[in-house]
Short mmCIF file of C-alpha atoms and ligand atoms in Angstrom, two decimals:
data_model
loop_
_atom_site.label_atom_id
_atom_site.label_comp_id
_atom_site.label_asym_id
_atom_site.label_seq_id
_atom_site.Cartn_x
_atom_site.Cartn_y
_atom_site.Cartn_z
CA UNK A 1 0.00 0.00 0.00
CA UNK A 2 1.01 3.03 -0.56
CA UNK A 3 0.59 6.65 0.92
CA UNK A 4 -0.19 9.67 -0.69
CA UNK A 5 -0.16 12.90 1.16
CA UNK A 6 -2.28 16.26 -0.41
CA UNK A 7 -0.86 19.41 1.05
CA UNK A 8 -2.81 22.58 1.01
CA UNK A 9 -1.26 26.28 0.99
CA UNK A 10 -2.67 29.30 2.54
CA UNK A 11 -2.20 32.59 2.85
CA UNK A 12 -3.07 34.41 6.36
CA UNK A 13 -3.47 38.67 5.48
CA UNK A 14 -3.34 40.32 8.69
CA UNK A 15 -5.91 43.13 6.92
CA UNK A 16 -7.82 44.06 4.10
CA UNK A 17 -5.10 46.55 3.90
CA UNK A 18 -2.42 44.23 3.64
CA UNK A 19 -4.18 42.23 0.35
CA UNK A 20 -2.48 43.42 -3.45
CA UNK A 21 -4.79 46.37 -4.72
CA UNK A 22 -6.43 44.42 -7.45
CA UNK A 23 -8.11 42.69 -4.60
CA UNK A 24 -7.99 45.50 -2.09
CA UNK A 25 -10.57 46.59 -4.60
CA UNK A 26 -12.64 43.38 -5.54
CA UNK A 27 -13.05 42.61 -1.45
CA UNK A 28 -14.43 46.17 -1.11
CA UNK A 29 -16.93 45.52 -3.93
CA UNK A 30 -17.70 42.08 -1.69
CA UNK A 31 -18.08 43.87 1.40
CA UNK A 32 -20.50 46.49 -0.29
CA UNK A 33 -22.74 43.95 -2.23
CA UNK A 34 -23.07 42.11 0.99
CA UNK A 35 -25.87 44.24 3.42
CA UNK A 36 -28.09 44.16 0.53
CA UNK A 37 -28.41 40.10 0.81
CA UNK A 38 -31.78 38.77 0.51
CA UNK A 39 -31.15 36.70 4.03
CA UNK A 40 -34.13 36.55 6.01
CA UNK A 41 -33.87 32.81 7.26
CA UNK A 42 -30.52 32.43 8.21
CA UNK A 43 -29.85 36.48 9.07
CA UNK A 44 -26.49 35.16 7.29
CA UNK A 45 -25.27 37.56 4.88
CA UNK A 46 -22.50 37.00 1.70
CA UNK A 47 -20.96 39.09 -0.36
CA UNK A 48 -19.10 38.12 -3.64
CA UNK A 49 -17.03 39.78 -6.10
CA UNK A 50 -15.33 38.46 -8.70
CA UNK A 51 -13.06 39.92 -11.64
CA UNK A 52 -13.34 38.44 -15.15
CA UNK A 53 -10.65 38.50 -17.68
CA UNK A 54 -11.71 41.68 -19.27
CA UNK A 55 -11.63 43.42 -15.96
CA UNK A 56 -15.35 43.13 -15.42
CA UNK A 57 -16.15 42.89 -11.96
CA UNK A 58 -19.37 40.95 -11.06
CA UNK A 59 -21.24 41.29 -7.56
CA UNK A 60 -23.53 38.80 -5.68
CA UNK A 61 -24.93 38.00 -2.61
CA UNK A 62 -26.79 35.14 -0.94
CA UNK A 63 -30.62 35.22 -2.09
CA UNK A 64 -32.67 32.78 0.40
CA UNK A 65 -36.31 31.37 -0.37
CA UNK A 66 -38.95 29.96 2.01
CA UNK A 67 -38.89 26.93 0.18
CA UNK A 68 -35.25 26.93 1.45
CA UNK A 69 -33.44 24.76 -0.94
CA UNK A 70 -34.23 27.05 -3.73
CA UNK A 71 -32.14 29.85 -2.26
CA UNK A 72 -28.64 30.40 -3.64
CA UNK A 73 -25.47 31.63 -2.15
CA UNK A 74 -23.24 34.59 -3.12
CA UNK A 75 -20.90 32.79 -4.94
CA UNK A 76 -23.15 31.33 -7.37
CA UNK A 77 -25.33 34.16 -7.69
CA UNK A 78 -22.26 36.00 -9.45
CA UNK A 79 -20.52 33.16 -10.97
CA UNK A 80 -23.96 32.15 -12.81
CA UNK A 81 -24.54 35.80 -13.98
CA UNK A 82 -20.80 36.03 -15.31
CA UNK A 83 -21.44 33.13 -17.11
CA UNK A 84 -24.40 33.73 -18.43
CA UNK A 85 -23.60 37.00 -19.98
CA UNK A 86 -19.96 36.54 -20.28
CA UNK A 87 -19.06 33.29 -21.32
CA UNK A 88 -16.10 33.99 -22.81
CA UNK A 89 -14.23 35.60 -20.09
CA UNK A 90 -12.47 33.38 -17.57
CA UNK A 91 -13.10 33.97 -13.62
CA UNK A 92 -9.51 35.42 -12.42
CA UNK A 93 -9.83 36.08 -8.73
CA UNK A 94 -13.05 35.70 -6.33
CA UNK A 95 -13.46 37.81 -2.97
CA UNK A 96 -15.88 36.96 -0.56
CA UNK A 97 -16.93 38.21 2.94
CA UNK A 98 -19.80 36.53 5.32
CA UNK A 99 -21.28 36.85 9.10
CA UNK A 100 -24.11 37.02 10.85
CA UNK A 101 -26.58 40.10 11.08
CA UNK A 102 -26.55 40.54 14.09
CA UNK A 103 -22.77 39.38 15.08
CA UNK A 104 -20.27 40.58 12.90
CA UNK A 105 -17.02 39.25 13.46
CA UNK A 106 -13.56 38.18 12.32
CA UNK A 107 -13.74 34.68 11.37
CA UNK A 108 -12.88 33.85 7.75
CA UNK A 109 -15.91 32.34 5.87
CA UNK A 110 -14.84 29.56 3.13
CA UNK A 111 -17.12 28.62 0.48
CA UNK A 112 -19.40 25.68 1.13
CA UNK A 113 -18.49 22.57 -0.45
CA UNK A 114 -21.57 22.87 -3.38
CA UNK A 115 -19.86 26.15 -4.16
CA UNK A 116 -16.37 24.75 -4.43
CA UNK A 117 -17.55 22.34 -7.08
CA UNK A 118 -19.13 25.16 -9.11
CA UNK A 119 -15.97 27.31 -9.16
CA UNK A 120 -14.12 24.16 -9.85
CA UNK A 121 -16.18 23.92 -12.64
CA UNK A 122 -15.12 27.22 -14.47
CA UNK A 123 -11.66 26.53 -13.45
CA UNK A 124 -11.61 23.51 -15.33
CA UNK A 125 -13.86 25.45 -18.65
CA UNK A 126 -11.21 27.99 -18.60
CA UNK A 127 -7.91 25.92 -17.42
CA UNK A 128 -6.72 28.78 -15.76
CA UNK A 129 -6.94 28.51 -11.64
CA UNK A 130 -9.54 30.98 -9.65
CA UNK A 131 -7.44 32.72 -6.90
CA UNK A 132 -9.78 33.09 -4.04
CA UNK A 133 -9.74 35.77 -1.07
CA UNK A 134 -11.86 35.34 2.24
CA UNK A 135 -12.59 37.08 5.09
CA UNK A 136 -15.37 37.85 8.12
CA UNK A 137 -16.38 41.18 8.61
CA UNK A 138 -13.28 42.44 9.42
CA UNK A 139 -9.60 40.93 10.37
CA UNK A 140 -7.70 38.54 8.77
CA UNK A 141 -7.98 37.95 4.75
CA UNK A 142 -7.47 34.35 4.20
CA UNK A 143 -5.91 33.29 0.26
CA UNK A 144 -5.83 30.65 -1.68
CA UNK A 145 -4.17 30.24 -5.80
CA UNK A 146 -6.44 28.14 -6.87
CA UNK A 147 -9.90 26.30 -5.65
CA UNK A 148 -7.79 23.05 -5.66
CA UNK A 149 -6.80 23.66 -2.34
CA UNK A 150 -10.08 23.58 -0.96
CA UNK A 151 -11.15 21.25 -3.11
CA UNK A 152 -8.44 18.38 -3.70
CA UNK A 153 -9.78 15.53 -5.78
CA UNK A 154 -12.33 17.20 -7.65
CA UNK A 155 -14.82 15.63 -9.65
CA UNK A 156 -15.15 17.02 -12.84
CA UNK A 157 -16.02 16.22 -16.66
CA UNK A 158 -13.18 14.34 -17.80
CA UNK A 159 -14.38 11.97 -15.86
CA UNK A 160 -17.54 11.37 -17.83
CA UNK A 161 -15.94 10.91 -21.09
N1 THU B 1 -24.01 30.97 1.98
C1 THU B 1 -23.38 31.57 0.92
O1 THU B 1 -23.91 32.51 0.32
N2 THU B 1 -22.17 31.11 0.55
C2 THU B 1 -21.51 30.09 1.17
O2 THU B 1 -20.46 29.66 0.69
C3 THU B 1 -22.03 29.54 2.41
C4 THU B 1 -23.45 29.86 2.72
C5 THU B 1 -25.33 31.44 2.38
C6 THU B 1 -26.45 30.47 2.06
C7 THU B 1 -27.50 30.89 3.07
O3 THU B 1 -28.24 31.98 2.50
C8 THU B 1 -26.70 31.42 4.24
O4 THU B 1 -25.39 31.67 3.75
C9 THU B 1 -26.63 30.47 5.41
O5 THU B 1 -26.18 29.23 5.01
#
């Protein structure tokens, strides 16, 4: 038998101050999409901003439903509308900031695992890696190159084939 070991790199930003300007900028366009989340379930809200090749920058946040599963989270929301009316112009870099209403703090907020497989997914249309920028409300900026590190061992559509 033999072991294989996956090793995961992250970058810890002390501040929003800290991160290169290019997404200085697209976290600030996070942070300002996210009060205007349509959250009224969880009180949770997302912001997400992400930068296409042309220098477009797309905004979403987290849109809930009573019937709860149809809601969708931030990341989606934008990645969907980029796609849908650019779908020629690769996803470069993703910001994204999260808390509670009513407790804003500095924890980090990854994506959730359904949203990891749908960024994977335009990483792998576009072979060209997604670097990804997360934070709480305030605090430490948390980095990663490339949605492989959060998601090692992807599924995606060569497998189908
Ligand atoms: N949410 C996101 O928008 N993105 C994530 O990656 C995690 C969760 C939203 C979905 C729901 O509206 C709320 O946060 C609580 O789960």
């Amino acid at each position: 038998m033999e072991h294989k070991r996956i090793t995961s790199e992250i970058r810890v930003y002390d501040s929003i101050q800290d991160l290169p300007k290019p997404a200085q900028e697209l976290m600030r366009a996070a942070i300002g999409i996210k009060t205007d989340a349509y959250s009224p379930y969880s009180d949770f809200q997302v912001g997400a901003a992400i930068r296409l090749a042309n220098g477009e920058i797309i905004k979403g946040n987290n849109q809930e439903n009573s019937s709860y599963p149809a809601g969708l989270c931030a990341e989606r929301v934008a990645l969907f509308y980029a796609s849908a009316n650019f779908p020629d112009q690769s996803v470069d870099m993703m910001a994204l900031t999260a808390s509670p209403i009513d407790a804003p703090n500095d924890q980090p907020v990854p994506p959730c695992g359904s949203c990891r497989q749908v960024i994977a997914e335009y990483e792998y249309k576009f072979k060209k890696p997604m670097e990804i920028f997360f934070m709480g409300d305030r605090g430490k900026v948390l980095a990663v190159e490339s949605i492989k590190t959060l998601l090692p061992l992807a599924f995606d559509r060569s497998f189908l084939k």
